[in-house]
XYZ file of N, CA and C in Angstrom:
672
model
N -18.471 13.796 14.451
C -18.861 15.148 14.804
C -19.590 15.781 13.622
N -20.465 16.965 14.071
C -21.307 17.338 12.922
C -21.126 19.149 12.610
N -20.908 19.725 11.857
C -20.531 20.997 12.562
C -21.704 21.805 11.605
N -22.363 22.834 11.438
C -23.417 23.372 11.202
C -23.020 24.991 11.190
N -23.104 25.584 9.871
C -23.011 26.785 10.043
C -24.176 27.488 9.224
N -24.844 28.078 10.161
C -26.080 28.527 9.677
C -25.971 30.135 9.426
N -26.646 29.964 8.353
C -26.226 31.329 7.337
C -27.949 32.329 6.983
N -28.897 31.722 7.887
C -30.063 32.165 7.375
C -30.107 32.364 5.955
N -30.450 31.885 4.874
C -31.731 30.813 5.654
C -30.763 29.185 5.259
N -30.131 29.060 5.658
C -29.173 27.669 5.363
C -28.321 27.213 6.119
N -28.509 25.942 6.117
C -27.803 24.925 7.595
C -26.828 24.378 6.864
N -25.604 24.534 6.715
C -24.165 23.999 6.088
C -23.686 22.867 6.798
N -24.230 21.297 6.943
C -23.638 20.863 7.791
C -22.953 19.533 6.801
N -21.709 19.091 8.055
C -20.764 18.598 7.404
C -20.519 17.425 9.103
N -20.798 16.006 8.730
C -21.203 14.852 9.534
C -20.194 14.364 9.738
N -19.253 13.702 10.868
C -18.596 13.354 11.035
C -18.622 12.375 12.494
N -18.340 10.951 12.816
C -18.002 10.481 13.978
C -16.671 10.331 14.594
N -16.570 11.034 15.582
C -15.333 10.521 16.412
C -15.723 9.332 17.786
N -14.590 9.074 18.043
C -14.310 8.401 19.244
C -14.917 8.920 20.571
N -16.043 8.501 21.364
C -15.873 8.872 22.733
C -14.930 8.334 23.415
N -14.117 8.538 24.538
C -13.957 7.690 25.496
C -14.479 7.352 26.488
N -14.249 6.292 27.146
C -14.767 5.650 28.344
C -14.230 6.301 29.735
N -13.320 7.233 29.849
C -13.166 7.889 31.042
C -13.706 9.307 31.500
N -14.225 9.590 29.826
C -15.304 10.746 30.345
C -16.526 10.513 31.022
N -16.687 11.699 31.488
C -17.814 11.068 32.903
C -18.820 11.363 31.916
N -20.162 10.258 32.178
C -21.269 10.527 31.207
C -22.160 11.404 32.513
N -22.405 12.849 31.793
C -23.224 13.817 32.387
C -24.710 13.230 31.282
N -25.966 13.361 31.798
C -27.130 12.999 31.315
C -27.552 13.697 30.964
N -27.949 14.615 30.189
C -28.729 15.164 28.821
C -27.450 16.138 27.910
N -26.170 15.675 28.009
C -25.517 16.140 27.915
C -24.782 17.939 28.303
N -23.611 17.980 27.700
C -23.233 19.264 28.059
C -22.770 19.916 26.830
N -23.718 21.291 27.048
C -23.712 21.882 25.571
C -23.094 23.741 25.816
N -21.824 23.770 24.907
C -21.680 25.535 24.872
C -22.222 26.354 24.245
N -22.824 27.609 24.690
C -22.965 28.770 23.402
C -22.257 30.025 23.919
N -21.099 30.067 23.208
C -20.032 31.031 23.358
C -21.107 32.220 22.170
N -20.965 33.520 23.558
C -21.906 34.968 23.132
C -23.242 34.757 23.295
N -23.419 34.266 24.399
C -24.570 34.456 25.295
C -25.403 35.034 26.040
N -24.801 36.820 25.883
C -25.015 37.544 26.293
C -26.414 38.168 26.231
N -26.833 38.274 24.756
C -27.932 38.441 23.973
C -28.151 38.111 23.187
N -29.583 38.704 22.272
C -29.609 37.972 21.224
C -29.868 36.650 20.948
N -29.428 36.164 19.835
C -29.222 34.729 19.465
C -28.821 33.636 20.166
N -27.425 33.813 20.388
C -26.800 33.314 22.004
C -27.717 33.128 23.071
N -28.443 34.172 23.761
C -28.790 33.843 25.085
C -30.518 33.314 24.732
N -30.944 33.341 23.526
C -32.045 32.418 23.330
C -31.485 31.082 23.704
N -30.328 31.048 22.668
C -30.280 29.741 22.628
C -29.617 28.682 23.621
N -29.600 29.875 24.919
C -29.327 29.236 26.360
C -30.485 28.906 26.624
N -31.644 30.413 26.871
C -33.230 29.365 27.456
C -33.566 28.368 27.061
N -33.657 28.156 25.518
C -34.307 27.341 25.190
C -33.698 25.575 25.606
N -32.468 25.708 25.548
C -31.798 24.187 25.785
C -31.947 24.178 27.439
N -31.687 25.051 28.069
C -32.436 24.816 29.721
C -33.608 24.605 29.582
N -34.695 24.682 29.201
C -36.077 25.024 29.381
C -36.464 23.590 28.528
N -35.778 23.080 27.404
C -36.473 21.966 26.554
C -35.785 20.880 27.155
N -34.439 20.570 28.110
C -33.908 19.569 28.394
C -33.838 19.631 29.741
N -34.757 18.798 30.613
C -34.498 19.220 31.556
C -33.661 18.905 32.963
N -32.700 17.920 31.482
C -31.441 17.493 32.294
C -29.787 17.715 31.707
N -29.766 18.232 30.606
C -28.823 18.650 30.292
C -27.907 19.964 30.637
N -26.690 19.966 31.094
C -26.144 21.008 31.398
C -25.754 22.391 30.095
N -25.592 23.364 30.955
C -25.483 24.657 29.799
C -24.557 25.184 30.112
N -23.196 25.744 29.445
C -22.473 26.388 29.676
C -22.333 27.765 28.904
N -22.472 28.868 28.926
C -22.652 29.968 28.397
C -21.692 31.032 28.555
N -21.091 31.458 27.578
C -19.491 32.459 27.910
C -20.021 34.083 27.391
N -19.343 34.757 27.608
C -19.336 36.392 26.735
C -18.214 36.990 27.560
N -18.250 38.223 26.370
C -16.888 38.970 27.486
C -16.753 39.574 28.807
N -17.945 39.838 29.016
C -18.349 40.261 30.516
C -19.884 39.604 31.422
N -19.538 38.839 31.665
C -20.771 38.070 32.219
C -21.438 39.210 33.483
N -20.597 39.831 34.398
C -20.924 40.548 35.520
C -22.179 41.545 34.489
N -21.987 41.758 33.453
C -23.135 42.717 33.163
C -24.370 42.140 32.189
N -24.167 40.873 32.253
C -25.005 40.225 30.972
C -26.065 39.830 32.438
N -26.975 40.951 32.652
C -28.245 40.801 33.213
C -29.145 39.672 33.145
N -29.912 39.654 31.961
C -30.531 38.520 31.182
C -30.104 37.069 31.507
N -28.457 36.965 30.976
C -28.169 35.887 31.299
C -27.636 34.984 32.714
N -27.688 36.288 33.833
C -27.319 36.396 35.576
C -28.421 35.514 36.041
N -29.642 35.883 35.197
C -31.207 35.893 35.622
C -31.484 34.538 35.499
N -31.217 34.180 34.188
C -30.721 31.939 34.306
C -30.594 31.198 34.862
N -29.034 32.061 35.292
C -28.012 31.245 36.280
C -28.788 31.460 37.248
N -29.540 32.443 38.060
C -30.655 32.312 39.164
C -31.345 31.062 39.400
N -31.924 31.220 38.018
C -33.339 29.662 37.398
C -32.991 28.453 37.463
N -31.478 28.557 36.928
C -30.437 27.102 36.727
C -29.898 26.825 36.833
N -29.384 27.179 38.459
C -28.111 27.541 39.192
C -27.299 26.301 39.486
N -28.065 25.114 39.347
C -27.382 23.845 38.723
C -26.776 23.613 37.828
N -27.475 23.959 36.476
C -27.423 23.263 34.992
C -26.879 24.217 34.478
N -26.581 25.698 34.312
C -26.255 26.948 33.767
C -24.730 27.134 34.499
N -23.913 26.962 33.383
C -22.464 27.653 34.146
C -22.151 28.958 33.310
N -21.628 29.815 34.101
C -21.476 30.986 32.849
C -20.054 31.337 33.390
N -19.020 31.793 32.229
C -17.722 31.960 32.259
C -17.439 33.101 31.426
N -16.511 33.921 31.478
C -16.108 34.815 30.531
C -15.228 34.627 29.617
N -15.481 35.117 28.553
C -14.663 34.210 26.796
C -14.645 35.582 25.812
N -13.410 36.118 25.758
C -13.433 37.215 24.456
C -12.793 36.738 23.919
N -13.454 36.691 22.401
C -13.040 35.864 21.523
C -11.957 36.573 20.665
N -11.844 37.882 21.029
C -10.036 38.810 20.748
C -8.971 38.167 21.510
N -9.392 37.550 22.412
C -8.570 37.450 23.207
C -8.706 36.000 23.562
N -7.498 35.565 22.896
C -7.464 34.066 22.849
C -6.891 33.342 24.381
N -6.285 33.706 25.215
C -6.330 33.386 26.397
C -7.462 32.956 27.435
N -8.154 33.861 26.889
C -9.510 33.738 27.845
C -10.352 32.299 27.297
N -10.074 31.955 25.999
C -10.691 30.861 25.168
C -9.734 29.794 25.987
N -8.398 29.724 25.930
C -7.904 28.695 26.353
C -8.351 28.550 27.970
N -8.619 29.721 28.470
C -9.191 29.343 30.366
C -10.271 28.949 30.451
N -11.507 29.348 29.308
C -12.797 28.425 29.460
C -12.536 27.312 29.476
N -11.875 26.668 28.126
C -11.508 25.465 27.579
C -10.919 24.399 29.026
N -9.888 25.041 29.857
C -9.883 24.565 31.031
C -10.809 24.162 32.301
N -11.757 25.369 32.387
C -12.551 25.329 33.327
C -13.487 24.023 32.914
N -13.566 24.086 31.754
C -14.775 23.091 31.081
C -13.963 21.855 31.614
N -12.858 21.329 30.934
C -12.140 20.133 31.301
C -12.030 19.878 32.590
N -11.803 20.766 33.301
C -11.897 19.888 34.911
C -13.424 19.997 35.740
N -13.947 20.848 35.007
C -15.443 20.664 35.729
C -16.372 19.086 35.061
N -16.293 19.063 33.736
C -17.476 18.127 32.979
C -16.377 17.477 32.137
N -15.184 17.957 31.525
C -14.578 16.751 30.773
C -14.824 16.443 29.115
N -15.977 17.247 29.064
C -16.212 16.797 27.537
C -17.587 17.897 27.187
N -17.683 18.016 26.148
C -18.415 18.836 25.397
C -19.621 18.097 24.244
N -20.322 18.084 24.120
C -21.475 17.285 23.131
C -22.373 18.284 22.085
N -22.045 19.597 22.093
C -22.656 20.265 21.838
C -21.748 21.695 21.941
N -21.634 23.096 21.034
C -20.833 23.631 20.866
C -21.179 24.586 19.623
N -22.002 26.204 20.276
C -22.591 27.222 19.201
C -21.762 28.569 19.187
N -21.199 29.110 18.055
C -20.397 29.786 18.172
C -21.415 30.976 17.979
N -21.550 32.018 18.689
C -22.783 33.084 18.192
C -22.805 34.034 18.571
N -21.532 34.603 18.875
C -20.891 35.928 18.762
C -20.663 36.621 17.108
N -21.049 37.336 17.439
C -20.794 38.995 15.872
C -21.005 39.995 16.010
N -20.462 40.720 15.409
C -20.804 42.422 15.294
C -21.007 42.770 13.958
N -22.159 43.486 13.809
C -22.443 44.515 12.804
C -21.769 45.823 12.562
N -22.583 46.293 13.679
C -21.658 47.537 14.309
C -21.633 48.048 15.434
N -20.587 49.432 15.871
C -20.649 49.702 17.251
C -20.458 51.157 17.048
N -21.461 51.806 17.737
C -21.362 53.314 17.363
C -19.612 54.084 18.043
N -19.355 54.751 16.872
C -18.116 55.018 16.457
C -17.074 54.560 16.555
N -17.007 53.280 16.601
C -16.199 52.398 16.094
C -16.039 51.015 15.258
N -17.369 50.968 14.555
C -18.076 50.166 13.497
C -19.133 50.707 12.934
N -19.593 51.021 11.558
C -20.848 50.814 11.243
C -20.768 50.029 9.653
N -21.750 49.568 9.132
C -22.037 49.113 7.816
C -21.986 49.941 6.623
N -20.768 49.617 5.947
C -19.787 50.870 5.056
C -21.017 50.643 3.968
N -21.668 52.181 3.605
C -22.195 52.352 1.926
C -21.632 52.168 0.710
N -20.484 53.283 1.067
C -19.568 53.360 -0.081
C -18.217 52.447 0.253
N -17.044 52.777 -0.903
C -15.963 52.296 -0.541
C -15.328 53.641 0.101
N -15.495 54.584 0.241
C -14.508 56.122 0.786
C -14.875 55.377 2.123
N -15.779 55.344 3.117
C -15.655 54.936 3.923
C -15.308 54.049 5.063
N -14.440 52.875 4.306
C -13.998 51.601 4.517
C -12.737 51.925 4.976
N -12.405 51.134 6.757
C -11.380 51.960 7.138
C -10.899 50.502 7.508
N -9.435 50.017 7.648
C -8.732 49.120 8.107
C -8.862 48.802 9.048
N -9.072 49.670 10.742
C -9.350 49.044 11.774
C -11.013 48.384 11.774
N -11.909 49.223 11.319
C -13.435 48.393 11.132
C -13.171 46.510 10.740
N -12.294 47.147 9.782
C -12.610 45.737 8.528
C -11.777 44.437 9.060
N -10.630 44.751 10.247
C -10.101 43.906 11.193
C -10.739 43.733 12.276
N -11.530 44.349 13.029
C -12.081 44.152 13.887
C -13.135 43.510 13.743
N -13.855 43.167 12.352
C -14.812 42.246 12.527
C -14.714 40.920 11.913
N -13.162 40.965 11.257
C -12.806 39.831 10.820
C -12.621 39.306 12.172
N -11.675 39.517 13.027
C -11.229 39.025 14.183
C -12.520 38.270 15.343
N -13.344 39.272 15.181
C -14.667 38.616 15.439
C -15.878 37.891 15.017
N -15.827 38.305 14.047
C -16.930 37.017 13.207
C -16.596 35.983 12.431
N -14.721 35.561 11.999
C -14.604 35.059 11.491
C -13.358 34.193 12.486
N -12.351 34.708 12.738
C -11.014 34.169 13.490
C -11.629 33.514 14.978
N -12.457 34.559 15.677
C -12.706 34.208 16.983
C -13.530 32.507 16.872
N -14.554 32.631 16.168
C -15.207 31.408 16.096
C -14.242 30.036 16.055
N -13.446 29.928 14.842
C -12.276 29.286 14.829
C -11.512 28.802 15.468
N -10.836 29.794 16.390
C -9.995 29.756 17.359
C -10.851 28.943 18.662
N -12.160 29.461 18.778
C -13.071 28.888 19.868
C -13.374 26.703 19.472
N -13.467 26.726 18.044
C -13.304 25.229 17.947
C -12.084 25.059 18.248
N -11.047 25.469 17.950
C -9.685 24.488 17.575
C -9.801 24.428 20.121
N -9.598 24.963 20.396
C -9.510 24.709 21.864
C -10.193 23.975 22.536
N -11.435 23.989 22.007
C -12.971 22.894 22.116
C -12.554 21.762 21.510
N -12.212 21.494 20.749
C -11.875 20.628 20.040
C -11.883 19.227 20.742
N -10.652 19.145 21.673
C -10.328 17.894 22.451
C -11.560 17.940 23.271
N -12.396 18.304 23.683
C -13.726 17.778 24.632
C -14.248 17.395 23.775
N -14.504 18.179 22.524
C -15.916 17.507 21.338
C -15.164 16.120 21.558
N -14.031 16.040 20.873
C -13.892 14.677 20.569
C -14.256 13.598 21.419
N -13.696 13.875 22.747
C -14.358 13.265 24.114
C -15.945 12.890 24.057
N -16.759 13.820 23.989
C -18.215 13.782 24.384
C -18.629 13.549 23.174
N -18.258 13.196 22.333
C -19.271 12.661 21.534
C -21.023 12.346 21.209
N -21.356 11.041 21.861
C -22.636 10.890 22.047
C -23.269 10.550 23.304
N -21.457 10.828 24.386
C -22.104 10.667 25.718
C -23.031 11.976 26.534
N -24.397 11.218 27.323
C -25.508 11.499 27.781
C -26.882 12.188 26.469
N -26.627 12.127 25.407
C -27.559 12.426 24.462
C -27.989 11.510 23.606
N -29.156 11.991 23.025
C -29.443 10.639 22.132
C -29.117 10.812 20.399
N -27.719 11.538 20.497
C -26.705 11.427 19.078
C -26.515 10.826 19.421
N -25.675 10.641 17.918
C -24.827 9.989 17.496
C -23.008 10.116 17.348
N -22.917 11.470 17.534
C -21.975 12.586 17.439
C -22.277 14.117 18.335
N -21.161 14.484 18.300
C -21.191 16.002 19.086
C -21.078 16.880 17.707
N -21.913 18.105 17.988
C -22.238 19.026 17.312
C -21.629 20.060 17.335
N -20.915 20.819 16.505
C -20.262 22.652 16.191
C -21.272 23.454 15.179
N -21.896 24.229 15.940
C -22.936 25.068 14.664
C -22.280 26.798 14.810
N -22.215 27.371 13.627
C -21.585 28.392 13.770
C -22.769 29.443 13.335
N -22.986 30.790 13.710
C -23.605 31.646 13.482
C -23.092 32.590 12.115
N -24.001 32.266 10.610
C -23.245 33.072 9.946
C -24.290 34.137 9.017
N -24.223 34.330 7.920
C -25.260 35.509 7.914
C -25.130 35.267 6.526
N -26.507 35.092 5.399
C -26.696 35.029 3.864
C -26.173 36.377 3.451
N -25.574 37.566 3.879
C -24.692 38.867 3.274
C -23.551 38.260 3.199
N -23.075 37.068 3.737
C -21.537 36.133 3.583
C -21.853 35.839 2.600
N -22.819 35.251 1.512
C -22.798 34.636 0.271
C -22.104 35.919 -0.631
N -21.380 35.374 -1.977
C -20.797 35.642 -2.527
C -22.054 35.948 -3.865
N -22.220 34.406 -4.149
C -23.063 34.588 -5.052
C -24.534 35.079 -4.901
N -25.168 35.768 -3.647
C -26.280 36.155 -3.356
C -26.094 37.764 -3.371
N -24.692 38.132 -3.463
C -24.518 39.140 -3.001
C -24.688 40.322 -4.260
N -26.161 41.291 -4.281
C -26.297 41.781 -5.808
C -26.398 43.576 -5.146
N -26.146 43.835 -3.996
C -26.147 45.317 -3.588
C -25.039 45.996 -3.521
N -24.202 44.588 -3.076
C -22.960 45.787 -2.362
C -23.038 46.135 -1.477
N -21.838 46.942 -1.126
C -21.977 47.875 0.767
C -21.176 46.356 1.735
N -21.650 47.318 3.021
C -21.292 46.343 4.005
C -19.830 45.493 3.965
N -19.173 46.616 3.323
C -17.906 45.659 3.184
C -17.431 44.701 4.333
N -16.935 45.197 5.964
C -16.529 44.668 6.198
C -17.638 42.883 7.064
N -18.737 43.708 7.096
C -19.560 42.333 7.801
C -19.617 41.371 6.590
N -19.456 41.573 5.263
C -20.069 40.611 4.405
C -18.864 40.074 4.351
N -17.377 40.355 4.448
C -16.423 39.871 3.720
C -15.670 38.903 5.464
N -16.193 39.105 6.336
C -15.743 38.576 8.081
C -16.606 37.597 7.682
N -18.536 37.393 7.282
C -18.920 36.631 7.287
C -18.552 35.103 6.285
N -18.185 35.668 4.966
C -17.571 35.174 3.574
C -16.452 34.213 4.616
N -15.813 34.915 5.339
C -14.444 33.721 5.543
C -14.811 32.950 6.443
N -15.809 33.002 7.749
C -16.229 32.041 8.395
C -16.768 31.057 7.550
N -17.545 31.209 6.574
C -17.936 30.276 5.929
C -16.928 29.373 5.332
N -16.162 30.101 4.686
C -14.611 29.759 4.670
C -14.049 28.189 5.362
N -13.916 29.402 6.740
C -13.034 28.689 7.378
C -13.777 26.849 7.912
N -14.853 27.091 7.811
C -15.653 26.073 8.179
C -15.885 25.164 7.021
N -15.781 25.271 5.596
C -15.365 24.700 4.368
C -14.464 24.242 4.516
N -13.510 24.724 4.839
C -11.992 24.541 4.555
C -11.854 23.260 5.683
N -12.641 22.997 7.017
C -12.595 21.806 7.680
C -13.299 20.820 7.108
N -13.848 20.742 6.430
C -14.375 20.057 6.068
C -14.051 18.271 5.264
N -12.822 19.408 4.157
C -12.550 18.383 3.628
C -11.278 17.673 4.130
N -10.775 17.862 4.689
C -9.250 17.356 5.891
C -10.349 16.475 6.782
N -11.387 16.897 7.975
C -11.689 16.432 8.676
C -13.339 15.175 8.578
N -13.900 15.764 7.245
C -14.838 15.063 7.348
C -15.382 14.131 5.648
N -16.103 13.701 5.720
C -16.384 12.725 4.377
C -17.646 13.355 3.533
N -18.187 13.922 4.425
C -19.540 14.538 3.531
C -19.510 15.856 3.971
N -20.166 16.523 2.707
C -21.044 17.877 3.253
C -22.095 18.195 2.653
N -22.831 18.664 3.424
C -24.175 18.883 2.835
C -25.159 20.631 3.157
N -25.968 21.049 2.338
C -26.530 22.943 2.821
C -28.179 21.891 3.099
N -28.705 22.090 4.247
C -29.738 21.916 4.438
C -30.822 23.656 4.956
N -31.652 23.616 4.065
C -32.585 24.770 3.926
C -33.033 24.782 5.667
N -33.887 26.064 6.049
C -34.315 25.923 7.212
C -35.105 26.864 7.509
C-alpha cells in the first residue's frame, strides 16, 4: 500500500505492498474513495477519475449528500460508476456504515482520498490572528476534522485496502492520499496566526508519520 499526504506543494508518500486476495471480486478499472466530495478538492477529484477512467468505479461520501448539488449532478452522468453515501467524519458511526456498504457492494477498495477540512465557518470558526482569540471549541473542532476524522476514515478502510490491492488497476498496490496544507509545516511556519488550522494540519501529518514506521519500510516527500 502507498499512502500520500499532500501538503501543497509536497507529496509525502510512504510505499508499501500488501496481500490481495483471491475472493475479492476483481471490479475493472478499479474502485476508488474520496471521502468530502462535496466540493472543492474532493468533488474535482470525483470528475476527474470518472471522466479519465472510463471504467473504474467512484465512490464519493460527505455529510449530507441530499444537498451536495454538484455532486447529485455525477451521479446523474455516472449513475453506474458513481456511488455516493453519507460519511461525517465527527461521527464515527457513519464511517463504520460506509465501510459496510462498501464491503458488501464491491469488497475491496484500491484507491482511498481523505479531503475533507475546515478553515473556517462563520461564527463558529475563523483563522485566529492573535492568541486572545483562540477559543477551545474552534481548536477541537478542527482537530477532530482535519486531523482525527481522516484517521479514523483509514483505520475502517483499512481491511478493503488490504483486499484490493492491485486488483482491476494497473498498480502495484492500493493507495491512501490525505489532504494536508504547507501552514501544517512546522519548520515553514515564519508568521504565526492560524492557530487552530495549522496545529489540526501539523498532526495529520503526524498521524500519517507515525504509520509509517510500524507499517511501512520506506518514506519518501516527493515535490509536485
Amino acid at each position: 500500500m502507498r499512502f500520500f499526504l499532500h501538503t501543497h506543494p509536497q507529496l509525502m508518500a510512504i510505499p508499501m505492498r500488501l496481500q490481495s486476495f483471491a475472493s475479492a471480486q476483481k471490479w475493472e478499472g478499479g474502485v476508488s474513495m474520496v471521502q468530502g466530495a462535496s466540493r472543492g478538492i474532493g468533488l474535482e477529484f470525483v470528475k476527474q477519475m470518472l471522466e479519465k477512467n472510463g471504467k473504474g468505479h467512484v465512490i464519493a461520501t460527505c455529510r449530507n449528500p441530499t444537498k451536495a448539488t454538484a455532486l447529485l449532478e455525477l451521479k446523474n452522468q455516472f449513475a453506474e460508476r458513481l456511488n455516493v453515501l453519507p460519511l461525517d467524519v465527527t461521527v464515527e458511526s457513519t464511517i463504520e456504515e460506509s465501510a459496510r456498504s462498501i464491503t458488501e457492494r464491491y469488497g475491496s477498495l484500491n484507491l482511498l482520498i481523505n479531503a475533507s477540512g475546515i478553515l473556517s465557518i462563520p461564527s463558529v470558526l475563523q483563522p485566529e490572528t492573535t492568541l486572545s482569540k483562540v477559543q477551545k471549541s474552534s481548536m477541537m473542532l478542527a482537530y477532530e476534522v482535519n486531523a482525527v476524522g481522516p484517521i479514523l476514515v483509514i483505520k475502517h478502510m483499512w481491511p478493503l485496502l488490504k483486499v484490493g490491492g492491485l486488483l482491476g488497476t494497473d498498480r502495484d498496490v492500493a493507495v491512501v492520499a490525505n489532504i494536508s496544507a504547507r501552514v501544517g509545516s512546522i519548520g515553514d511556519n515564519r508568521l504565526g496566526g492560524w492557530h487552530s488550522y495549522r496545529s489540526s494540519k501539523a498532526a495529520l501529518n503526524q498521524f500519517v508519520y507515525t504509520l509509517s514506521p510500524r507499517q511501512f519500510s520506506h518514506y519518501e516527500v516527493i515535490e509536485v
